[in-house]
Amino acid sequence: MERAIKIELNWSNLTLDEINRMLYASTEEEAAMLLRQLAGDTRKGVRQLVTQYQKRLDREQAERERLRQLWQYERELAQAGYRFIGGIDEAGRGPLAGPVVAACVILPLETELVGLNDSKQVSAKERAVLAEVIKEKAVAWSVGVCDHQEIDRINILQATKKAMLDAVEKLSHPPDYLLIDALELSCAIPQQAVIHGDALSASIAAASIIAKTYRDGLMEMMDVLYPAYGFKEHKGYGTSRHLEALLEFGPCPIHRHT
């Protein structure tokens, strides 16, 4: 193919737009070949186009490597004989109102999930798309919820652990190992606490996406019931608007008191 292009194409006769379209319509291998052929083109616009495209390739390569590294924990556990690895994370430990939600997700090893990351690093729109893809591709997924009253009764740490255990118990397929973001749970399943696990483990990152989108949905419903507090905007966290509403109206029925 490279020989054919060299024979048939006179690059100096092609416009920047035509070259750009050729690059972006090519496979990665074809684009690499085109870039080699364009290396001798002295036009400033072509040089800029090649530089921009090369930067794009570099970003894509870096993202592929990040996603590969994201499976390192699961890859090592699979080599040790574990088949159903449940990643666990929570959303809602820090807010002033609403529940804490935990999710547990079991993914097939090396599942392709473009853009998978800690939910805090992903936009709301991207999280919504990822959540649906995760649910579709997962071996099993579930959520556990502890409301504000339970948080007040047993404290936020214990409520978080309770929500996590509830999520594990609700799974349609039992896990044989758990990767948990920063916490250890009182259960018989072998487990590992991973600090910053939502940025280091694919399963935990997937759980963070599910937990975050599920809790955000709950808080948006709470916004309909208690519109004065702006729950749809801040999801119960202590923003200036939320604090001002608390000063003006006092706590509503879903605010935490501890």
mmCIF file of C-alpha atoms in Angstrom:
data_model
loop_
_atom_site.group_PDB
_atom_site.id
_atom_site.type_symbol
_atom_site.label_atom_id
_atom_site.label_comp_id
_atom_site.label_asym_id
_atom_site.label_seq_id
_atom_site.Cartn_x
_atom_site.Cartn_y
_atom_site.Cartn_z
ATOM 1 C CA MET A 1 0.000 0.000 0.000
ATOM 2 C CA GLU A 2 2.852 2.383 0.827
ATOM 3 C CA ARG A 3 4.365 1.873 -2.615
ATOM 4 C CA ALA A 4 1.002 2.563 -4.287
ATOM 5 C CA ILE A 5 0.558 5.813 -2.396
ATOM 6 C CA LYS A 6 4.068 6.944 -3.303
ATOM 7 C CA ILE A 7 3.382 6.326 -6.953
ATOM 8 C CA GLU A 8 -0.112 7.782 -7.137
ATOM 9 C CA LEU A 9 0.048 10.756 -4.790
ATOM 10 C CA ASN A 10 1.873 13.991 -5.272
ATOM 11 C CA TRP A 11 1.663 15.432 -1.750
ATOM 12 C CA SER A 12 2.476 18.952 -2.893
ATOM 13 C CA ASN A 13 -0.745 18.949 -4.937
ATOM 14 C CA LEU A 14 -2.925 18.054 -1.934
ATOM 15 C CA THR A 15 -4.464 20.726 0.266
ATOM 16 C CA LEU A 16 -4.089 20.700 4.047
ATOM 17 C CA ASP A 17 -7.737 19.753 4.379
ATOM 18 C CA GLU A 18 -7.288 16.771 2.057
ATOM 19 C CA ILE A 19 -4.219 15.576 3.937
ATOM 20 C CA ASN A 20 -5.987 16.031 7.257
ATOM 21 C CA ARG A 21 -8.960 13.956 6.078
ATOM 22 C CA MET A 22 -6.639 11.208 4.866
ATOM 23 C CA LEU A 23 -4.867 11.029 8.217
ATOM 24 C CA TYR A 24 -8.024 10.895 10.304
ATOM 25 C CA ALA A 25 -9.621 8.309 8.002
ATOM 26 C CA SER A 26 -6.589 6.015 8.254
ATOM 27 C CA THR A 27 -5.897 3.145 10.585
ATOM 28 C CA GLU A 28 -3.042 3.621 13.046
ATOM 29 C CA GLU A 29 -0.683 1.649 10.801
ATOM 30 C CA GLU A 30 -1.724 3.564 7.692
ATOM 31 C CA ALA A 31 -1.383 6.898 9.484
ATOM 32 C CA ALA A 32 2.172 6.028 10.565
ATOM 33 C CA MET A 33 3.034 5.330 6.928
ATOM 34 C CA LEU A 34 1.462 8.610 5.783
ATOM 35 C CA LEU A 35 3.383 10.542 8.440
ATOM 36 C CA ARG A 36 6.643 9.058 7.159
ATOM 37 C CA GLN A 37 5.772 10.147 3.644
ATOM 38 C CA LEU A 38 4.881 13.642 4.823
ATOM 39 C CA ALA A 39 8.167 14.032 6.682
ATOM 40 C CA GLY A 40 9.760 15.709 3.686
ATOM 41 C CA ASP A 41 6.955 18.209 3.073
ATOM 42 C CA THR A 42 8.331 21.674 3.875
ATOM 43 C CA ARG A 43 5.008 23.527 3.930
ATOM 44 C CA LYS A 44 4.474 25.179 7.305
ATOM 45 C CA GLY A 45 0.823 24.167 7.442
ATOM 46 C CA VAL A 46 1.690 20.535 6.758
ATOM 47 C CA ARG A 47 4.369 20.561 9.475
ATOM 48 C CA GLN A 48 1.838 21.925 11.980
ATOM 49 C CA LEU A 49 -0.754 19.339 10.902
ATOM 50 C CA VAL A 50 1.762 16.499 11.317
ATOM 51 C CA THR A 51 2.812 17.802 14.755
ATOM 52 C CA GLN A 52 -0.798 18.034 15.927
ATOM 53 C CA TYR A 53 -1.596 14.559 14.665
ATOM 54 C CA GLN A 54 1.525 13.090 16.289
ATOM 55 C CA LYS A 55 0.512 14.673 19.615
ATOM 56 C CA ARG A 56 -2.882 13.032 19.241
ATOM 57 C CA LEU A 57 -1.221 9.641 18.653
ATOM 58 C CA ASP A 58 0.953 10.206 21.733
ATOM 59 C CA ARG A 59 -2.105 11.018 23.869
ATOM 60 C CA GLU A 60 -3.896 7.916 22.621
ATOM 61 C CA GLN A 61 -0.856 5.770 23.350
ATOM 62 C CA ALA A 62 -0.593 7.237 26.873
ATOM 63 C CA GLU A 63 -4.289 6.522 27.463
ATOM 64 C CA ARG A 64 -3.898 2.926 26.262
ATOM 65 C CA GLU A 65 -0.986 2.493 28.657
ATOM 66 C CA ARG A 66 -2.974 4.026 31.531
ATOM 67 C CA LEU A 67 -5.854 1.632 30.886
ATOM 68 C CA ARG A 68 -3.432 -1.296 30.678
ATOM 69 C CA GLN A 69 -1.943 -0.340 34.039
ATOM 70 C CA LEU A 70 -5.429 -0.012 35.479
ATOM 71 C CA TRP A 71 -5.819 -3.782 35.152
ATOM 72 C CA GLN A 72 -2.583 -4.630 36.979
ATOM 73 C CA TYR A 73 -4.198 -5.658 40.291
ATOM 74 C CA GLU A 74 -6.817 -7.772 38.541
ATOM 75 C CA ARG A 75 -4.220 -9.298 36.226
ATOM 76 C CA GLU A 76 -2.055 -10.433 39.142
ATOM 77 C CA LEU A 77 -5.059 -11.831 41.014
ATOM 78 C CA ALA A 78 -6.174 -13.733 37.920
ATOM 79 C CA GLN A 79 -2.699 -15.263 37.678
ATOM 80 C CA ALA A 80 -3.130 -16.347 41.306
ATOM 81 C CA GLY A 81 -6.315 -18.175 40.363
ATOM 82 C CA TYR A 82 -9.076 -15.677 41.221
ATOM 83 C CA ARG A 83 -11.787 -15.401 38.575
ATOM 84 C CA PHE A 84 -14.460 -13.114 40.004
ATOM 85 C CA ILE A 85 -12.814 -10.011 41.443
ATOM 86 C CA GLY A 86 -15.176 -7.466 42.938
ATOM 87 C CA GLY A 87 -14.090 -3.839 43.001
ATOM 88 C CA ILE A 88 -15.714 -1.710 45.716
ATOM 89 C CA ASP A 89 -15.942 2.055 46.140
ATOM 90 C CA GLU A 90 -18.310 4.566 47.705
ATOM 91 C CA ALA A 91 -19.778 7.984 47.048
ATOM 92 C CA GLY A 92 -21.091 10.353 49.674
ATOM 93 C CA ARG A 93 -18.815 10.140 52.706
ATOM 94 C CA GLY A 94 -18.202 13.886 52.758
ATOM 95 C CA PRO A 95 -21.584 15.582 52.146
ATOM 96 C CA LEU A 96 -23.766 17.270 54.735
ATOM 97 C CA ALA A 97 -26.933 15.599 53.471
ATOM 98 C CA GLY A 98 -28.169 12.429 51.851
ATOM 99 C CA PRO A 99 -26.978 8.828 51.925
ATOM 100 C CA VAL A 100 -23.649 7.151 51.434
ATOM 101 C CA VAL A 101 -23.743 4.750 48.483
ATOM 102 C CA ALA A 102 -21.331 1.897 47.802
ATOM 103 C CA ALA A 103 -21.028 -0.184 44.646
ATOM 104 C CA CYS A 104 -19.407 -3.532 43.922
ATOM 105 C CA VAL A 105 -18.568 -4.461 40.333
ATOM 106 C CA ILE A 106 -17.181 -7.697 38.894
ATOM 107 C CA LEU A 107 -15.774 -7.220 35.392
ATOM 108 C CA PRO A 108 -14.413 -9.764 32.927
ATOM 109 C CA LEU A 109 -10.629 -9.408 32.907
ATOM 110 C CA GLU A 110 -9.294 -6.731 30.526
ATOM 111 C CA THR A 111 -12.773 -5.469 29.605
ATOM 112 C CA GLU A 112 -12.403 -2.512 27.239
ATOM 113 C CA LEU A 113 -13.889 0.567 28.914
ATOM 114 C CA VAL A 114 -12.641 3.670 27.127
ATOM 115 C CA GLY A 115 -12.235 6.593 29.528
ATOM 116 C CA LEU A 116 -12.535 4.487 32.697
ATOM 117 C CA ASN A 117 -11.109 6.410 35.636
ATOM 118 C CA ASP A 118 -11.799 7.623 39.151
ATOM 119 C CA SER A 119 -15.311 9.110 38.960
ATOM 120 C CA LYS A 120 -13.987 12.473 40.194
ATOM 121 C CA GLN A 121 -11.828 12.683 37.059
ATOM 122 C CA VAL A 122 -14.736 12.058 34.674
ATOM 123 C CA SER A 123 -17.432 14.552 33.645
ATOM 124 C CA ALA A 124 -21.056 13.893 34.592
ATOM 125 C CA LYS A 125 -21.957 13.212 30.964
ATOM 126 C CA GLU A 126 -19.090 10.753 30.530
ATOM 127 C CA ARG A 127 -19.938 9.075 33.858
ATOM 128 C CA ALA A 128 -23.502 8.469 32.710
ATOM 129 C CA VAL A 129 -22.306 6.802 29.508
ATOM 130 C CA LEU A 130 -19.644 4.769 31.308
ATOM 131 C CA ALA A 131 -22.112 3.606 33.953
ATOM 132 C CA GLU A 132 -24.366 2.066 31.320
ATOM 133 C CA VAL A 133 -21.445 0.380 29.547
ATOM 134 C CA ILE A 134 -20.148 -0.992 32.858
ATOM 135 C CA LYS A 135 -23.565 -2.418 33.744
ATOM 136 C CA GLU A 136 -23.825 -4.022 30.321
ATOM 137 C CA LYS A 137 -20.379 -5.624 30.369
ATOM 138 C CA ALA A 138 -20.105 -6.561 34.064
ATOM 139 C CA VAL A 139 -20.412 -10.138 35.272
ATOM 140 C CA ALA A 140 -22.349 -8.620 38.178
ATOM 141 C CA TRP A 141 -22.837 -5.244 39.837
ATOM 142 C CA SER A 142 -24.826 -3.937 42.783
ATOM 143 C CA VAL A 143 -25.181 -1.006 45.158
ATOM 144 C CA GLY A 144 -25.654 -0.667 48.885
ATOM 145 C CA VAL A 145 -27.125 2.424 50.534
ATOM 146 C CA CYS A 146 -27.043 3.786 54.086
ATOM 147 C CA ASP A 147 -29.270 6.802 54.626
ATOM 148 C CA HIS A 148 -28.626 9.884 56.734
ATOM 149 C CA GLN A 149 -30.344 8.382 59.787
ATOM 150 C CA GLU A 150 -28.095 5.328 59.722
ATOM 151 C CA ILE A 151 -25.064 7.580 59.296
ATOM 152 C CA ASP A 152 -26.107 9.562 62.385
ATOM 153 C CA ARG A 153 -26.693 6.350 64.324
ATOM 154 C CA ILE A 154 -23.467 4.429 63.610
ATOM 155 C CA ASN A 155 -21.133 7.142 62.139
ATOM 156 C CA ILE A 156 -20.071 7.677 58.540
ATOM 157 C CA LEU A 157 -17.187 5.173 58.528
ATOM 158 C CA GLN A 158 -19.328 2.309 59.800
ATOM 159 C CA ALA A 159 -22.179 3.325 57.509
ATOM 160 C CA THR A 160 -19.768 3.239 54.552
ATOM 161 C CA LYS A 161 -18.597 -0.257 55.462
ATOM 162 C CA LYS A 162 -22.189 -1.399 55.941
ATOM 163 C CA ALA A 163 -23.152 -0.077 52.493
ATOM 164 C CA MET A 164 -20.145 -1.864 50.991
ATOM 165 C CA LEU A 165 -21.073 -5.178 52.621
ATOM 166 C CA ASP A 166 -24.674 -4.744 51.466
ATOM 167 C CA ALA A 167 -23.431 -4.235 47.909
ATOM 168 C CA VAL A 168 -21.358 -7.428 48.098
ATOM 169 C CA GLU A 169 -24.286 -9.441 49.466
ATOM 170 C CA LYS A 170 -26.606 -8.224 46.703
ATOM 171 C CA LEU A 171 -24.367 -9.368 43.852
ATOM 172 C CA SER A 172 -25.987 -11.874 41.520
ATOM 173 C CA HIS A 173 -22.646 -13.711 41.315
ATOM 174 C CA PRO A 174 -20.446 -14.098 44.429
ATOM 175 C CA PRO A 175 -16.937 -12.652 44.202
ATOM 176 C CA ASP A 176 -13.918 -14.747 45.167
ATOM 177 C CA TYR A 177 -11.769 -11.680 45.906
ATOM 178 C CA LEU A 178 -12.426 -8.040 46.796
ATOM 179 C CA LEU A 179 -10.429 -4.941 45.891
ATOM 180 C CA ILE A 180 -11.628 -2.106 48.113
ATOM 181 C CA ASP A 181 -10.832 1.573 47.938
ATOM 182 C CA ALA A 182 -8.826 2.285 51.124
ATOM 183 C CA LEU A 183 -10.951 0.203 53.533
ATOM 184 C CA GLU A 184 -11.066 -3.324 54.941
ATOM 185 C CA LEU A 185 -14.328 -5.167 55.511
ATOM 186 C CA SER A 186 -15.341 -7.771 58.081
ATOM 187 C CA CYS A 187 -16.162 -10.676 55.794
ATOM 188 C CA ALA A 188 -14.714 -14.053 54.866
ATOM 189 C CA ILE A 189 -13.894 -13.102 51.268
ATOM 190 C CA PRO A 190 -10.156 -12.539 50.614
ATOM 191 C CA GLN A 191 -9.556 -8.836 50.091
ATOM 192 C CA GLN A 192 -7.099 -6.022 49.659
ATOM 193 C CA ALA A 193 -7.462 -2.371 50.594
ATOM 194 C CA VAL A 194 -5.998 -0.187 47.832
ATOM 195 C CA ILE A 195 -5.173 3.430 48.675
ATOM 196 C CA HIS A 196 -6.431 5.647 45.823
ATOM 197 C CA GLY A 197 -7.820 2.437 44.352
ATOM 198 C CA ASP A 198 -10.287 4.287 42.126
ATOM 199 C CA ALA A 199 -7.302 5.541 40.115
ATOM 200 C CA LEU A 200 -5.301 2.301 40.260
ATOM 201 C CA SER A 201 -7.766 -0.552 39.739
ATOM 202 C CA ALA A 202 -10.219 -1.014 36.882
ATOM 203 C CA SER A 203 -12.756 -2.787 39.101
ATOM 204 C CA ILE A 204 -12.633 -0.107 41.801
ATOM 205 C CA ALA A 205 -12.828 2.660 39.184
ATOM 206 C CA ALA A 206 -15.917 0.994 37.709
ATOM 207 C CA ALA A 207 -17.456 0.793 41.179
ATOM 208 C CA SER A 208 -16.731 4.479 41.754
ATOM 209 C CA ILE A 209 -18.595 5.348 38.548
ATOM 210 C CA ILE A 210 -21.619 3.231 39.516
ATOM 211 C CA ALA A 211 -21.718 4.561 43.090
ATOM 212 C CA LYS A 212 -21.369 8.189 42.001
ATOM 213 C CA THR A 213 -24.019 8.076 39.272
ATOM 214 C CA TYR A 214 -26.450 6.191 41.525
ATOM 215 C CA ARG A 215 -26.046 8.654 44.398
ATOM 216 C CA ASP A 216 -26.239 11.673 42.099
ATOM 217 C CA GLY A 217 -29.563 10.339 40.817
ATOM 218 C CA LEU A 218 -30.868 10.050 44.365
ATOM 219 C CA MET A 219 -29.802 13.606 45.210
ATOM 220 C CA GLU A 220 -31.430 14.966 42.061
ATOM 221 C CA MET A 221 -34.691 13.401 43.253
ATOM 222 C CA MET A 222 -34.141 15.023 46.645
ATOM 223 C CA ASP A 223 -33.782 18.357 44.866
ATOM 224 C CA VAL A 224 -37.386 18.009 43.689
ATOM 225 C CA LEU A 225 -38.544 17.458 47.288
ATOM 226 C CA TYR A 226 -36.341 20.143 48.840
ATOM 227 C CA PRO A 227 -35.566 22.692 46.080
ATOM 228 C CA ALA A 228 -34.366 25.437 48.422
ATOM 229 C CA TYR A 229 -31.053 23.670 49.089
ATOM 230 C CA GLY A 230 -29.778 23.137 45.539
ATOM 231 C CA PHE A 231 -29.122 19.406 45.889
ATOM 232 C CA LYS A 232 -29.162 18.935 42.106
ATOM 233 C CA GLU A 233 -26.196 21.286 41.862
ATOM 234 C CA HIS A 234 -23.946 20.175 44.737
ATOM 235 C CA LYS A 235 -25.356 16.727 45.663
ATOM 236 C CA GLY A 236 -25.283 17.590 49.369
ATOM 237 C CA TYR A 237 -21.674 18.741 49.652
ATOM 238 C CA GLY A 238 -20.854 21.827 51.674
ATOM 239 C CA THR A 239 -20.723 24.454 48.954
ATOM 240 C CA SER A 240 -21.279 28.131 49.743
ATOM 241 C CA ARG A 241 -24.816 27.959 48.315
ATOM 242 C CA HIS A 242 -25.621 24.948 50.479
ATOM 243 C CA LEU A 243 -24.243 26.587 53.627
ATOM 244 C CA GLU A 244 -26.198 29.768 52.912
ATOM 245 C CA ALA A 245 -29.396 27.733 52.504
ATOM 246 C CA LEU A 246 -28.738 25.980 55.804
ATOM 247 C CA LEU A 247 -28.322 29.332 57.554
ATOM 248 C CA GLU A 248 -31.528 30.632 56.002
ATOM 249 C CA PHE A 249 -33.786 27.573 56.238
ATOM 250 C CA GLY A 250 -32.115 25.253 58.720
ATOM 251 C CA PRO A 251 -31.659 21.532 57.998
ATOM 252 C CA CYS A 252 -34.218 19.579 55.990
ATOM 253 C CA PRO A 253 -35.229 15.959 56.748
ATOM 254 C CA ILE A 254 -32.291 14.427 54.832
ATOM 255 C CA HIS A 255 -29.520 16.452 56.475
ATOM 256 C CA ARG A 256 -27.013 14.650 58.672
ATOM 257 C CA HIS A 257 -26.693 15.831 62.260
ATOM 258 C CA THR A 258 -23.466 14.162 63.347
#
